[in-house]
XYZ file of C-alpha atoms in Angstrom:
562
model
C 38.406 -10.333 -3.534
C 35.158 -12.015 -4.016
C 33.106 -14.512 -1.772
C 31.463 -14.356 1.543
C 32.794 -11.315 3.114
C 33.194 -8.998 6.337
C 33.987 -11.945 8.508
C 37.603 -11.262 7.271
C 37.357 -7.623 8.438
C 41.054 -7.079 8.591
C 41.361 -7.255 4.976
C 38.833 -4.584 4.365
C 40.323 -2.300 6.970
C 43.729 -2.482 5.112
C 42.234 -2.138 1.857
C 39.991 0.847 2.478
C 42.266 2.449 5.252
C 39.218 2.985 7.546
C 39.357 3.092 11.341
C 38.815 -0.402 12.947
C 35.280 -1.188 14.112
C 34.471 -3.988 16.543
C 33.386 -7.122 14.415
C 32.604 -9.369 17.278
C 30.591 -7.284 19.724
C 27.326 -7.063 17.827
C 25.063 -10.032 16.444
C 22.681 -9.665 13.471
C 19.289 -7.878 14.472
C 17.508 -10.844 12.710
C 17.617 -14.649 12.642
C 17.487 -15.223 8.837
C 20.411 -14.600 6.293
C 21.343 -10.939 5.702
C 20.039 -10.116 2.118
C 20.072 -6.404 1.405
C 17.653 -4.310 -0.551
C 19.390 -1.020 0.388
C 23.040 -0.281 1.426
C 24.809 2.297 3.410
C 25.149 5.710 1.716
C 22.883 4.660 -1.225
C 21.710 7.830 -3.234
C 18.196 8.767 -2.231
C 16.041 11.945 -2.889
C 17.854 14.678 -1.281
C 19.821 12.454 1.217
C 22.189 9.389 1.685
C 20.658 6.285 3.156
C 21.872 6.159 6.772
C 21.690 2.385 7.224
C 20.944 -0.802 5.449
C 17.688 -2.300 4.442
C 17.567 -6.080 5.147
C 14.865 -7.916 3.341
C 12.270 -9.859 5.480
C 11.298 -12.542 2.888
C 8.520 -10.258 1.758
C 6.579 -10.390 5.000
C 6.083 -8.745 8.179
C 6.179 -10.053 11.756
C 9.842 -11.395 11.888
C 11.279 -11.221 15.320
C 13.830 -8.435 15.923
C 16.668 -8.685 18.468
C 18.962 -6.031 20.050
C 22.415 -6.589 18.523
C 24.162 -6.086 22.085
C 23.601 -5.320 25.664
C 22.207 -1.696 25.890
C 19.278 0.611 27.063
C 16.578 2.098 25.018
C 17.203 5.863 24.617
C 14.644 6.700 22.220
C 11.223 5.463 20.799
C 9.456 7.152 18.055
C 6.219 6.240 16.482
C 5.393 8.327 13.170
C 3.110 8.106 10.312
C 5.965 8.708 7.992
C 9.721 8.436 8.156
C 10.976 5.336 10.068
C 7.354 4.531 11.166
C 7.730 2.728 14.472
C 11.380 2.937 15.434
C 13.723 1.921 18.284
C 17.006 3.588 19.340
C 19.345 1.467 21.654
C 22.679 2.775 23.248
C 25.382 0.158 23.756
C 28.242 0.466 26.188
C 30.788 0.432 23.380
C 29.725 3.880 22.279
C 27.278 2.967 19.397
C 23.728 3.335 19.145
C 21.628 0.965 16.929
C 18.374 1.871 15.152
C 15.644 -0.283 14.175
C 12.784 1.268 11.570
C 9.519 0.420 9.891
C 8.641 -2.073 12.687
C 5.237 -3.666 12.939
C 5.102 -3.535 16.589
C 7.259 -3.556 19.624
C 7.916 -6.546 22.059
C 4.969 -6.973 24.666
C 6.906 -4.942 27.377
C 7.890 -2.129 25.089
C 4.474 -2.191 23.499
C 2.809 -1.685 26.910
C 5.155 1.202 27.850
C 4.656 2.909 24.432
C 0.854 2.727 24.563
C 0.803 3.894 28.096
C 2.370 7.279 26.899
C 0.152 7.274 23.821
C -3.037 7.189 25.827
C -1.576 9.731 28.195
C -0.988 12.076 25.349
C -3.961 10.949 23.482
C -1.907 10.751 20.276
C -0.715 7.682 17.940
C 2.437 9.645 16.939
C 4.812 9.960 20.001
C 8.567 10.555 20.587
C 9.807 9.045 23.847
C 13.069 9.459 25.557
C 13.145 7.110 28.655
C 15.514 7.802 31.498
C 18.864 6.111 30.860
C 18.909 2.591 31.903
C 15.047 2.669 32.456
C 14.551 0.185 29.714
C 17.941 -2.047 29.847
C 18.284 -4.951 27.464
C 20.504 -7.915 27.060
C 22.085 -8.863 23.639
C 19.732 -11.120 21.558
C 16.586 -10.099 23.469
C 13.341 -9.615 21.547
C 12.654 -5.936 21.035
C 10.365 -5.873 18.082
C 8.709 -7.415 14.986
C 9.562 -6.413 11.307
C 7.082 -4.390 9.520
C 6.167 -1.748 6.839
C 5.241 1.198 8.866
C 6.168 4.867 8.060
C 7.736 5.664 4.643
C 8.579 2.144 3.622
C 7.648 0.934 0.340
C 7.568 -2.742 1.255
C 8.208 -5.037 4.422
C 11.977 -4.693 5.380
C 13.938 -3.763 8.475
C 15.847 -0.373 8.362
C 18.943 -0.883 10.388
C 21.745 1.519 11.604
C 24.634 1.853 13.781
C 25.470 5.462 14.938
C 28.209 6.905 17.031
C 26.347 7.690 20.304
C 28.406 11.040 20.737
C 28.454 12.627 17.195
C 25.257 10.612 16.050
C 26.965 10.220 12.757
C 25.882 6.786 11.216
C 28.533 4.180 10.271
C 28.271 1.508 7.748
C 26.606 -1.380 9.551
C 28.466 -3.899 7.512
C 31.829 -2.718 8.896
C 30.653 -4.144 12.308
C 30.919 -7.821 11.382
C 27.506 -8.400 9.768
C 27.964 -11.193 6.910
C 26.552 -10.846 3.477
C 27.152 -12.894 0.493
C 28.542 -10.756 -2.354
C 30.734 -12.027 -5.155
C 29.382 -9.575 -7.752
C 31.236 -6.531 -9.165
C 29.726 -3.042 -9.305
C 27.688 -2.449 -12.497
C 28.411 0.796 -14.897
C 25.550 1.974 -16.520
C 26.690 5.012 -18.168
C 29.530 7.755 -18.322
C 29.585 11.318 -18.997
C 32.172 13.983 -19.781
C 31.820 17.597 -18.441
C 33.290 20.666 -19.955
C 33.822 22.687 -16.666
C 35.530 26.164 -17.592
C 34.462 28.860 -19.786
C 36.428 27.670 -23.026
C 36.617 24.003 -22.327
C 35.279 21.474 -24.796
C 34.862 17.693 -24.917
C 34.489 16.061 -28.202
C 33.707 19.368 -29.946
C 30.974 20.040 -27.275
C 30.785 22.834 -24.713
C 27.862 20.589 -23.286
C 28.223 17.467 -21.253
C 28.287 14.392 -23.435
C 27.581 10.664 -22.850
C 30.526 8.412 -23.583
C 30.650 5.090 -25.470
C 32.690 2.287 -23.684
C 33.018 -1.426 -24.149
C 34.297 -4.281 -22.037
C 37.617 -5.779 -22.568
C 38.849 -9.286 -22.366
C 40.120 -8.837 -18.703
C 36.905 -7.459 -17.597
C 37.889 -3.801 -17.477
C 35.919 -1.113 -19.558
C 37.505 1.049 -21.968
C 35.875 4.253 -23.464
C 36.412 5.697 -26.779
C 39.208 8.158 -26.993
C 38.146 11.444 -25.716
C 39.459 14.716 -27.376
C 39.426 17.698 -25.074
C 40.669 20.984 -24.038
C 40.671 23.016 -20.669
C 38.879 21.965 -17.502
C 36.843 18.904 -17.711
C 35.436 16.144 -15.386
C 33.739 13.074 -15.564
C 30.570 11.493 -14.016
C 29.208 8.027 -13.774
C 26.007 6.312 -13.197
C 26.593 3.021 -11.369
C 24.881 0.442 -8.793
C 26.126 -2.659 -6.860
C 24.242 -5.916 -6.525
C 24.744 -8.376 -3.593
C 24.393 -12.153 -4.130
C 20.761 -13.612 -3.676
C 19.083 -10.360 -4.469
C 18.203 -8.213 -7.768
C 18.011 -4.849 -6.089
C 20.337 -2.109 -7.475
C 22.065 -0.990 -4.546
C 24.655 1.848 -3.818
C 28.375 1.138 -4.189
C 30.876 1.577 -1.513
C 33.593 3.787 -3.047
C 34.569 5.631 -6.170
C 38.064 6.795 -6.980
C 39.579 8.663 -10.182
C 43.147 8.263 -11.104
C 44.711 10.540 -13.723
C 48.066 9.550 -15.065
C 48.675 7.322 -12.005
C 47.799 10.352 -9.502
C 44.866 9.990 -7.295
C 42.482 12.877 -7.841
C 39.102 11.812 -6.239
C 38.543 9.246 -3.574
C 35.265 9.142 -1.647
C 33.495 6.241 0.088
C 30.649 5.544 2.467
C 31.986 4.397 5.641
C 30.295 7.367 7.459
C 28.759 10.779 6.920
C 26.975 13.506 8.981
C 23.284 13.880 8.770
C 23.731 17.685 8.738
C 25.678 17.217 5.253
C 23.256 14.801 3.747
C 21.310 17.259 1.531
C 24.435 18.081 -0.218
C 23.844 14.973 -2.107
C 22.463 17.236 -4.732
C 26.022 18.633 -5.347
C 27.544 15.103 -5.588
C 25.008 14.246 -8.431
C 24.169 15.967 -11.562
C 20.857 17.215 -10.254
C 19.553 18.774 -13.472
C 20.184 15.437 -15.186
C 18.468 13.493 -12.504
C 15.476 15.913 -12.528
C 14.750 15.231 -16.119
C 15.998 11.653 -16.502
C 15.767 10.199 -12.940
C 19.149 9.000 -13.637
C 21.641 9.892 -10.757
C 25.145 10.580 -12.352
C 27.729 10.668 -9.585
C 30.276 13.360 -10.492
C 34.060 12.528 -9.739
C 34.782 16.311 -9.597
C 33.809 18.532 -6.737
C 31.855 21.708 -7.055
C 32.681 24.728 -4.950
C 29.389 24.399 -3.300
C 30.077 20.750 -2.130
C 30.701 20.531 1.554
C 30.501 16.913 1.903
C 33.094 15.309 4.270
C 33.038 11.909 2.372
C 36.191 12.592 0.380
C 39.450 10.989 1.503
C 41.529 12.409 -1.313
C 40.419 15.155 -3.692
C 43.067 16.929 -5.812
C 42.166 19.985 -7.919
C 38.540 19.253 -6.881
C 38.883 16.254 -9.124
C 38.925 18.437 -12.180
C 41.257 17.687 -14.981
C 43.216 20.335 -16.801
C 43.700 19.359 -20.372
C 46.434 20.829 -22.370
C 47.011 20.861 -26.324
C 49.110 18.094 -27.475
C 49.220 16.055 -24.190
C 47.643 12.697 -23.451
C 45.846 11.644 -20.193
C 44.998 8.155 -18.993
C 42.025 8.464 -16.525
C 40.750 5.385 -14.562
C 37.746 5.377 -12.520
C 37.557 2.633 -9.948
C 34.179 1.717 -8.461
C 34.246 -0.811 -5.477
C 31.919 -2.522 -3.172
C 32.713 -3.252 0.501
C 33.696 -6.870 -0.337
C 36.611 -5.396 -2.568
C 34.813 -6.347 -5.875
C 35.949 -3.821 -8.481
C 34.943 -2.571 -11.704
C 37.509 -0.383 -13.538
C 36.816 1.994 -16.384
C 39.718 3.494 -18.365
C 39.197 6.700 -20.472
C 41.928 7.950 -22.825
C 42.034 11.630 -23.261
C 43.915 13.635 -25.971
C 44.326 17.384 -25.460
C 43.346 18.751 -29.059
C 41.787 22.044 -29.907
C 38.850 21.424 -32.410
C 35.836 23.270 -33.981
C 32.847 23.563 -31.519
C 29.799 21.778 -32.993
C 27.565 21.949 -29.722
C 27.870 25.415 -28.093
C 27.017 25.901 -24.369
C 23.323 26.860 -23.756
C 22.416 29.392 -21.161
C 18.898 30.261 -20.519
C 18.756 33.840 -19.609
C 15.828 35.583 -17.835
C 14.994 38.927 -16.203
C 16.101 37.659 -12.760
C 19.349 36.466 -11.576
C 19.933 34.609 -8.187
C 23.359 35.262 -6.417
C 23.165 32.347 -4.273
C 25.192 33.866 -1.362
C 22.690 36.760 -1.049
C 19.071 36.891 0.059
C 16.751 37.522 -2.607
C 13.279 39.025 -2.814
C 10.693 38.986 -5.570
C 7.172 40.438 -5.920
C 5.155 38.161 -8.226
C 1.740 40.261 -8.118
C -0.603 38.174 -5.931
C 2.614 36.602 -4.107
C 5.942 37.354 -2.895
C 8.726 34.984 -2.565
C 11.824 35.265 -0.353
C 14.947 33.323 -0.767
C 17.406 33.624 2.169
C 21.110 33.638 1.656
C 22.546 30.271 0.354
C 19.153 28.907 -0.346
C 20.843 27.582 -3.584
C 24.079 26.083 -4.522
C 25.157 28.274 -7.429
C 24.196 31.500 -8.902
C 21.618 31.041 -11.897
C 19.015 32.936 -13.915
C 15.604 32.215 -12.516
C 12.329 32.024 -14.315
C 9.452 33.485 -12.375
C 5.959 33.882 -13.757
C 3.537 36.439 -12.095
C 0.025 35.929 -11.179
C -2.870 36.655 -8.770
C -3.681 33.100 -7.486
C -0.968 31.265 -9.404
C 2.659 31.643 -9.440
C 5.512 29.778 -11.195
C 8.873 29.753 -9.522
C 11.230 28.374 -12.042
C 11.274 24.630 -12.377
C 12.352 21.373 -10.409
C 15.640 21.079 -12.320
C 17.282 23.486 -9.504
C 17.700 22.116 -6.102
C 17.156 24.220 -3.002
C 19.369 23.489 -0.044
C 17.301 25.748 2.404
C 13.504 26.441 2.703
C 12.342 29.620 1.281
C 9.101 31.227 1.868
C 5.988 32.024 -0.479
C 3.311 34.464 0.690
C 0.020 35.174 -0.934
C -2.108 38.180 -0.583
C -5.545 36.928 0.305
C -7.223 40.182 1.139
C -9.709 39.814 -1.608
C -11.307 36.940 -0.039
C -13.733 36.976 2.905
C -13.087 35.420 6.163
C -15.235 32.389 5.360
C -13.605 31.770 2.061
C -10.096 31.950 3.605
C -10.946 29.059 6.145
C -11.255 26.714 2.937
C -8.250 27.919 0.983
C -4.746 26.430 1.250
C -1.432 26.863 -0.874
C -1.028 23.910 -3.132
C 1.808 23.030 -5.344
C 0.679 21.910 -8.648
C 1.981 18.872 -10.417
C 2.346 18.109 -14.073
C -1.502 17.457 -14.351
C -2.218 20.471 -12.606
C -3.515 18.894 -9.432
C -2.782 20.566 -6.438
C -1.066 18.968 -3.351
C -1.160 20.721 0.183
C 1.729 22.705 1.243
C 1.693 23.310 4.878
C -0.032 26.742 5.078
C 0.369 29.412 7.745
C -2.654 31.716 7.801
C -2.065 35.257 9.369
C -4.770 37.912 8.745
C -4.777 38.566 4.853
C -1.667 36.577 4.175
C -0.981 32.958 3.641
C 2.617 31.660 3.665
C 4.260 28.407 3.172
C 7.923 27.376 3.497
C 9.254 24.736 0.873
C 12.356 23.574 -0.714
C 10.560 22.756 -3.918
C 10.539 25.135 -6.921
C 7.485 24.753 -9.070
C 4.075 26.288 -9.600
C 1.898 27.177 -6.459
C -1.680 28.186 -6.251
C -4.470 29.217 -3.747
C -6.832 25.939 -3.637
C -10.175 25.494 -2.251
C -11.321 22.556 -0.262
C -14.868 22.490 0.347
C -15.363 18.696 0.936
C -14.898 17.026 4.243
C -13.078 13.756 4.748
C -14.707 10.412 4.211
C -14.947 7.720 6.792
C -16.106 4.146 6.019
C -15.906 0.980 8.167
C -13.853 -1.670 6.678
C -14.257 -5.011 8.635
C -17.659 -4.247 10.660
C -21.173 -3.097 9.981
C -23.378 -1.110 12.245
C -25.481 -2.992 15.110
C -23.007 -6.074 14.474
C -21.954 -8.518 17.044
C -18.090 -8.292 17.282
C -17.311 -10.692 19.925
C -14.573 -12.595 18.266
C -13.067 -9.362 16.710
C -9.408 -8.254 17.753
C -9.580 -5.164 15.986
C -11.600 -2.526 14.201
C -10.622 -1.171 10.972
C -11.854 2.046 9.087
C -10.664 3.850 5.852
C -10.206 7.559 6.101
C -9.690 9.700 2.917
C -9.752 13.309 1.756
C -10.178 14.198 -1.628
C -7.634 17.486 -1.714
C -5.925 19.046 1.321
C -5.387 15.712 3.200
C -6.008 14.348 6.533
C -4.813 16.644 9.438
C -6.212 14.892 12.672
C -8.323 11.868 13.595
C -9.620 10.903 16.944
C -12.097 8.256 18.283
C -13.837 7.504 21.399
C -15.471 4.264 22.615
C -18.304 4.625 25.032
C -17.099 8.192 25.603
C -13.295 7.240 26.405
C -10.580 8.202 23.872
C -9.171 5.266 22.314
C -5.753 4.861 20.361
C -6.199 4.612 16.544
C -3.091 3.511 14.488
C -2.895 5.311 11.306
C -1.480 3.871 8.027
C -1.480 6.387 5.434
C -0.321 4.088 2.565
C -3.588 2.248 2.986
C -5.642 5.071 4.531
C -6.521 2.947 7.306
C -7.128 3.512 10.819
C -6.940 0.407 13.363
C -8.264 0.196 16.879
C -7.059 -2.935 18.868
C -9.555 -4.239 21.344
C -6.789 -5.163 23.710
C -6.111 -1.652 24.531
C -9.202 -1.312 26.565
C -11.307 -3.529 28.704
C -14.930 -3.052 27.668
C -17.572 -3.561 30.576
C -20.672 -3.006 28.397
C -22.334 -5.536 25.783
C -23.462 -2.269 23.550
C -20.567 0.032 22.506
C -20.970 3.379 20.976
C -18.103 4.353 18.661
C -17.331 7.789 17.495
C -14.708 8.924 15.002
C -13.915 12.479 13.924
C -11.566 13.237 11.031
C -10.463 16.743 10.088
C -8.658 17.629 6.964
C -6.002 20.397 6.640
C -8.297 23.421 6.198
C -10.809 22.516 8.793
C -13.456 20.484 7.109
C -14.548 17.696 9.420
C -16.509 14.414 9.420
C -18.023 12.367 11.988
C -18.812 8.718 11.959
C -20.815 6.845 14.540
C -21.672 3.174 15.005
C -23.065 0.807 17.627
C -21.711 -2.720 18.057
C -22.032 -5.521 20.541
C -19.709 -7.674 22.379
C -19.834 -10.302 24.992
């Protein structure tokens, strides 16, 4: 089915078998056509996308409206994540979420700034009393922006269950988008999964060739295999009017007419989201940045997105038998891409043997693991990893290597350095840093306790003790010292740090604390003159910025206003 969709919800409800959702209760959060740069459930780094990203015509400041009657239950202002975000509970049991906002509507903005000034903090999280901030459907609540971890102007929009807090696909609630485009298949891989299994004379995964047939389906070259095997695909979906490579809605795998695998992105649990690293071939992703979605399920995969999973999606191939494997990729409009993989059970000589890199240390995933690396110790709690594996550890004094980024960690582990050889003064400027491919250290949250420094992380790699002796830099961007700023609406300054990164920033104007809005993407802090009534023509500005090891800089300036 193609065309303008989601107005005709009955079809999708029957087609996918999902529970009915109200399609006439909510309105759109924007008064522009809905064009998506990101879909619900889209595969992201270590998580599924929990909403939809709505394009805002490459600009900020578009009005955002509440999608239904409700009350604000949460307001969060953060330098990262969703940036400025609103959470609104609705009487039908759902909560809507609006993220990366530029600013709130005037009443909400005043409410938030009052709290910010009370707490003397730009970053705040507020939980208003229920019904304290009531809203009517279609009421202005904010303006679109690019705050937080946003890579460009857009509105991040979610609909969650108010009780379970599980997000649901917002497009199931009646939002209309144009979508007449089939999902795109980029690549297909076959995996030998048992000890003696093989695919096309290989015990390692192989990439399959395929071609488009006259009916629009794809046909892979015949696969010869034996033992337990599985398949994986790299795919994306594209809606009309947008070039973005978005996530698909559902994937099905059918073997000889029997449904083996069926998962979709109607909903998921935030507590499960990190298990995305078991849905994809993480090792492949870490080296190629290509996300292969596995049509089979690992034992460590605890995701609840599966509607059907037979034999964990794994195919048992026997000598002399033939198998017809169909992989069906759907978007929410019902547009379908179909891949057919013929498989013949056949014993063949192995040309590519299974590779296993063995080291002196072996991780048993379900048990805690401790290692002494000389100058540092590393502790992995039980179930830090999804699978058992040989871990590569390199000892050192101030630098240690803990395997590599090809293995994902599900839980935080700890690295503890012994810093007893350093003086108290030296320790103040030291921190634990993770080295990148260019051997540049990035700050890892460092907890200092006596002669030990500890960090908690999920990232394997090389860690070192780094020293930061340089204080942050503060520069005015839109004004000069002794300048008249009568017609200015804001002050803007640049703050940067060369190594450990910015930790705190504070400013006073004529001795009174003022609110600075921090945008890390542009290294900018901004003060809005509307926040404080100035009763002096001569104004004294003082800005203090401290990095993560305590190096501090102070900037002072005098300006004038009538």
